[in-house]
Amino acid sequence: MKKILFTFFAAALLVTSAYSYNPPAGGEDLTLLGNPLSLSGAKSVSGGALFDANADSILVNPALIAGEQRVNLTAGYTFLYSANKENETQLGASFQTGILIPFKMFIFSGNMNGTFAQFKEMHLGKSLNLKAGLAKEITDKLSIGLNAGGGYAWTYGNDWSLYADFGALYNWGNLGPFSDFRIGASVLNLGKMYSDVDRWGIDEEAQNTPYPTLATLKAGAAGTILNTEIAKIGLGLDFSVPCFQNFIVDFNAQVAFKDAFIISVGEKFNMAEVIKGKNNFIPSIAFLFKFSFDVKNNQYLEDNGWSQSEMTVSAGYKNLYKTVHAVSAGVDIDLGMADNEPPKITVWDEKE
């Protein structure tokens, strides 16, 4: 075991010695700008402070969707504005849409993201990104997942990406003051990332490097620290190590009232961006409202058990880089109602 660990770290040191680190500011979160929950840090490797998995959860950990039982549809849009008048344009945007479909053997999810940000302080350019994932529950506690992704970037050069992601999630249960305690880990961006486009990196005087960064390791934990009939409070913490070149911490806290109204607050610490003065410490915030709805006189929905479903609408704000502001809105639909009743097992027939 010691030899394996030594070989692993030796290989990591060889990679980092030959690979400089200078992605664009925001490059590690290229596909996480398109909806309020992502902006507030709730799209974490362990499923968020209060666990919630949907079609875009595969962006951080493909294993998160393994326990889902319903078809899920998501869509989000983020308006980006830069107050820096030196930019060629002060307006930008990011959108995200996805679908999750449960099958008997596995859970499938597909996601599409578009990001358009030509700001000097967050020089991501324009890109369209696709990702599809499969996940499966190995045991009641352990789930694994696999993604395949790719995309195309343009403005100031044209390039493409093609990569794979791996992830796992372990449901610990109760741990100290926490209930629903979870541990998640993933390895993202194993392949070719965007490298042949000209971008201002975190260090504007140096040449930018591929982004999102190759072989990004993510690990984190989350759990519920308060659970009453009226309110729930959850906390989550993620750590990311992009190719052993940077250290990123994401913190998320959520408060839910009657499982209907949710407040999500997030904070991010990106060491490389902080060193270069690219970051600020203003927390991001999102508000969510969940409700059920009925659709009558639709035979197709009734045949599939979808006439009664659940919808979550959300809105959020994040001050990204002092002069860059993000205002986001999203919608999340679960077709059908969750089955929370355990199966009834009869050992023998009761006879009067």
Short mmCIF file of C-alpha atoms in Angstrom, two decimals, residues 60-280:
data_model
loop_
_atom_site.label_atom_id
_atom_site.label_comp_id
_atom_site.label_asym_id
_atom_site.label_seq_id
_atom_site.Cartn_x
_atom_site.Cartn_y
_atom_site.Cartn_z
CA VAL A 60 -19.75 17.72 -9.83
CA ASN A 61 -20.26 14.00 -9.07
CA PRO A 62 -21.92 11.48 -11.41
CA ALA A 63 -22.77 9.18 -8.46
CA LEU A 64 -25.23 11.65 -6.88
CA ILE A 65 -28.18 10.62 -9.08
CA ALA A 66 -27.98 6.88 -8.30
CA GLY A 67 -30.93 6.88 -5.87
CA GLU A 68 -33.36 8.93 -7.94
CA GLN A 69 -36.72 7.32 -8.80
CA ARG A 70 -38.41 9.97 -10.93
CA VAL A 71 -37.84 11.63 -14.28
CA ASN A 72 -36.33 15.05 -13.63
CA LEU A 73 -36.21 18.12 -15.87
CA THR A 74 -34.08 21.18 -15.10
CA ALA A 75 -33.48 24.55 -16.72
CA GLY A 76 -31.67 27.67 -15.58
CA TYR A 77 -30.48 31.02 -16.87
CA THR A 78 -27.95 33.45 -15.39
CA PHE A 79 -27.55 37.05 -16.47
CA LEU A 80 -23.97 38.30 -16.15
CA TYR A 81 -23.05 41.98 -15.93
CA SER A 82 -19.62 43.58 -15.66
CA ALA A 83 -19.31 47.09 -14.29
CA ASN A 84 -15.89 47.40 -15.93
CA LYS A 85 -16.47 49.72 -18.90
CA GLU A 86 -13.10 48.77 -20.41
CA ASN A 87 -14.58 45.45 -21.54
CA GLU A 88 -15.64 45.15 -25.16
CA THR A 89 -19.05 44.09 -23.81
CA GLN A 90 -20.47 44.43 -20.32
CA LEU A 91 -23.17 41.77 -20.78
CA GLY A 92 -22.90 38.00 -20.64
CA ALA A 93 -24.97 34.94 -19.85
CA SER A 94 -24.96 31.28 -18.94
CA PHE A 95 -27.73 28.72 -19.34
CA GLN A 96 -28.19 25.14 -18.30
CA THR A 97 -30.73 22.43 -19.09
CA GLY A 98 -30.86 18.74 -18.29
CA ILE A 99 -32.91 15.55 -18.07
CA LEU A 100 -32.67 12.59 -15.70
CA ILE A 101 -34.27 9.23 -16.52
CA PRO A 102 -34.30 6.26 -14.12
CA PHE A 103 -33.95 2.76 -15.60
CA LYS A 104 -34.03 -0.61 -13.85
CA MET A 105 -30.28 -1.19 -14.05
CA PHE A 106 -28.97 2.38 -13.78
CA ILE A 107 -29.87 6.07 -13.72
CA PHE A 108 -29.14 8.22 -16.78
CA SER A 109 -28.66 11.98 -16.85
CA GLY A 110 -27.80 14.39 -19.64
CA ASN A 111 -26.88 18.06 -19.33
CA MET A 112 -26.18 20.95 -21.72
CA ASN A 113 -24.52 24.22 -20.70
CA GLY A 114 -23.72 27.38 -22.59
CA THR A 115 -21.49 30.11 -21.15
CA PHE A 116 -20.85 33.48 -22.79
CA ALA A 117 -18.53 35.74 -20.79
CA GLN A 118 -16.02 38.00 -22.56
CA PHE A 119 -15.04 40.02 -19.51
CA LYS A 120 -11.40 40.77 -18.81
CA GLU A 121 -11.88 39.90 -15.14
CA MET A 122 -13.61 36.58 -16.06
CA HIS A 123 -12.42 35.86 -19.59
CA LEU A 124 -14.24 32.63 -20.38
CA GLY A 125 -15.28 33.50 -23.92
CA LYS A 126 -18.10 31.53 -25.50
CA SER A 127 -18.58 27.79 -25.17
CA LEU A 128 -21.20 25.07 -25.44
CA ASN A 129 -20.72 22.02 -23.21
CA LEU A 130 -22.46 18.63 -23.10
CA LYS A 131 -22.26 15.91 -20.46
CA ALA A 132 -24.00 12.56 -19.96
CA GLY A 133 -23.70 10.22 -16.99
CA LEU A 134 -24.72 6.82 -15.63
CA ALA A 135 -24.99 5.97 -11.93
CA LYS A 136 -25.85 2.91 -9.89
CA GLU A 137 -26.38 2.00 -6.24
CA ILE A 138 -23.87 -0.72 -5.31
CA THR A 139 -25.24 -1.10 -1.76
CA ASP A 140 -27.73 0.79 0.39
CA LYS A 141 -24.92 3.14 1.34
CA LEU A 142 -22.52 3.23 -1.63
CA SER A 143 -23.18 4.63 -5.13
CA ILE A 144 -20.86 5.10 -8.09
CA GLY A 145 -21.12 6.99 -11.36
CA LEU A 146 -19.41 7.71 -14.67
CA ASN A 147 -19.67 10.68 -17.05
CA ALA A 148 -18.61 11.40 -20.61
CA GLY A 149 -18.39 15.04 -21.61
CA GLY A 150 -17.25 17.37 -24.33
CA GLY A 151 -17.73 20.81 -25.78
CA TYR A 152 -16.72 23.51 -28.22
CA ALA A 153 -15.29 26.95 -27.41
CA TRP A 154 -14.93 29.94 -29.70
CA THR A 155 -13.96 33.65 -29.65
CA TYR A 156 -10.21 34.35 -29.62
CA GLY A 157 -9.57 30.94 -31.12
CA ASN A 158 -11.57 27.75 -31.53
CA ASP A 159 -11.13 24.53 -29.57
CA TRP A 160 -12.90 21.40 -28.38
CA SER A 161 -12.89 19.25 -25.25
CA LEU A 162 -13.51 15.54 -24.63
CA TYR A 163 -13.18 13.92 -21.21
CA ALA A 164 -14.55 11.54 -18.58
CA ASP A 165 -15.51 11.88 -14.90
CA PHE A 166 -15.72 9.31 -12.10
CA GLY A 167 -17.48 9.67 -8.76
CA ALA A 168 -18.67 7.92 -5.62
CA LEU A 169 -21.04 8.74 -2.77
CA TYR A 170 -21.23 7.07 0.65
CA ASN A 171 -24.28 7.59 2.86
CA TRP A 172 -22.91 7.32 6.38
CA GLY A 173 -26.18 7.95 8.24
CA ASN A 174 -25.88 9.46 11.72
CA LEU A 175 -22.53 10.88 12.79
CA GLY A 176 -22.26 12.96 15.96
CA PRO A 177 -24.67 15.90 15.72
CA PHE A 178 -25.37 15.16 12.03
CA SER A 179 -28.07 13.05 10.44
CA ASP A 180 -28.05 12.06 6.76
CA PHE A 181 -24.27 12.46 6.80
CA ARG A 182 -22.69 11.88 3.38
CA ILE A 183 -19.18 11.67 1.97
CA GLY A 184 -18.56 12.23 -1.73
CA ALA A 185 -15.54 12.15 -4.02
CA SER A 186 -14.98 12.58 -7.74
CA VAL A 187 -12.22 12.88 -10.32
CA LEU A 188 -13.22 15.28 -13.09
CA ASN A 189 -11.85 16.30 -16.49
CA LEU A 190 -9.88 13.20 -17.46
CA GLY A 191 -9.11 13.99 -21.08
CA LYS A 192 -8.61 16.97 -23.38
CA MET A 193 -9.77 20.31 -22.03
CA TYR A 194 -9.88 23.77 -23.70
CA SER A 195 -6.26 24.60 -24.48
CA ASP A 196 -6.02 26.29 -27.92
CA VAL A 197 -7.94 29.48 -27.16
CA ASP A 198 -6.46 32.79 -26.01
CA ARG A 199 -7.78 33.81 -22.61
CA TRP A 200 -6.63 36.16 -19.87
CA GLY A 201 -5.66 33.83 -17.07
CA ILE A 202 -5.73 34.46 -13.34
CA ASP A 203 -2.29 35.94 -13.91
CA GLU A 204 -3.03 38.30 -16.80
CA GLU A 205 0.65 38.65 -17.70
CA ALA A 206 1.21 34.90 -18.20
CA GLN A 207 -0.14 32.56 -20.85
CA ASN A 208 -3.38 30.85 -19.91
CA THR A 209 -3.46 27.07 -19.35
CA PRO A 210 -6.16 24.51 -20.24
CA TYR A 211 -9.47 24.86 -18.42
CA PRO A 212 -11.40 23.43 -16.62
CA THR A 213 -8.23 21.88 -15.24
CA LEU A 214 -7.25 18.33 -16.12
CA ALA A 215 -7.63 15.72 -13.34
CA THR A 216 -9.47 17.82 -10.78
CA LEU A 217 -9.96 15.93 -7.53
CA LYS A 218 -13.00 16.82 -5.42
CA ALA A 219 -13.96 15.53 -1.99
CA GLY A 220 -16.43 16.70 0.59
CA ALA A 221 -19.01 15.94 3.24
CA ALA A 222 -22.44 17.24 4.17
CA GLY A 223 -25.21 16.51 6.61
CA THR A 224 -28.28 17.76 8.45
CA ILE A 225 -27.50 19.34 11.80
CA LEU A 226 -31.08 20.28 12.76
CA ASN A 227 -34.25 18.45 11.77
CA THR A 228 -37.62 19.46 13.20
CA GLU A 229 -41.18 19.50 11.87
CA ILE A 230 -40.80 23.17 11.02
CA ALA A 231 -37.20 23.60 9.88
CA LYS A 232 -34.11 21.77 8.71
CA ILE A 233 -30.56 23.09 8.67
CA GLY A 234 -27.75 21.47 6.69
CA LEU A 235 -24.05 22.18 6.25
CA GLY A 236 -21.69 21.10 3.48
CA LEU A 237 -17.97 21.50 2.77
CA ASP A 238 -16.07 20.66 -0.43
CA PHE A 239 -12.37 20.63 -1.24
CA SER A 240 -11.03 20.71 -4.81
CA VAL A 241 -7.45 20.17 -5.99
CA PRO A 242 -7.13 20.95 -9.74
CA CYS A 243 -4.22 18.75 -10.89
CA PHE A 244 -2.48 19.41 -7.52
CA GLN A 245 -1.92 23.03 -8.65
CA ASN A 246 -4.51 24.92 -6.63
CA PHE A 247 -6.67 24.55 -3.54
CA ILE A 248 -10.38 25.46 -3.58
CA VAL A 249 -12.85 25.34 -0.68
CA ASP A 250 -16.64 25.57 -1.11
CA PHE A 251 -18.94 26.01 1.88
CA ASN A 252 -22.72 25.71 1.68
CA ALA A 253 -25.42 26.16 4.32
CA GLN A 254 -29.13 25.62 3.76
CA VAL A 255 -32.25 26.25 5.81
CA ALA A 256 -35.55 24.65 4.77
CA PHE A 257 -38.94 25.57 6.21
CA LYS A 258 -41.62 22.85 5.95
CA ASP A 259 -39.62 21.35 3.04
CA ALA A 260 -41.13 24.09 0.89
CA PHE A 261 -39.09 27.28 1.25
CA ILE A 262 -35.30 26.97 1.19
CA ILE A 263 -32.51 29.50 1.66
CA SER A 264 -29.09 28.48 0.36
CA VAL A 265 -25.92 30.44 1.17
CA GLY A 266 -22.46 29.69 -0.20
CA GLU A 267 -18.88 30.89 0.14
CA LYS A 268 -15.87 30.00 -2.02
CA PHE A 269 -12.14 30.27 -1.38
CA ASN A 270 -9.96 29.83 -4.48
CA MET A 271 -6.36 30.14 -3.35
CA ALA A 272 -4.87 31.04 -6.76
CA GLU A 273 -7.52 33.70 -7.39
CA VAL A 274 -7.14 35.17 -3.90
CA ILE A 275 -3.36 35.45 -4.32
CA LYS A 276 -3.89 37.42 -7.54
CA GLY A 277 -6.62 39.58 -6.03
CA LYS A 278 -9.30 38.09 -8.28
CA ASN A 279 -11.70 36.97 -5.60
CA ASN A 280 -13.99 38.50 -3.03
#
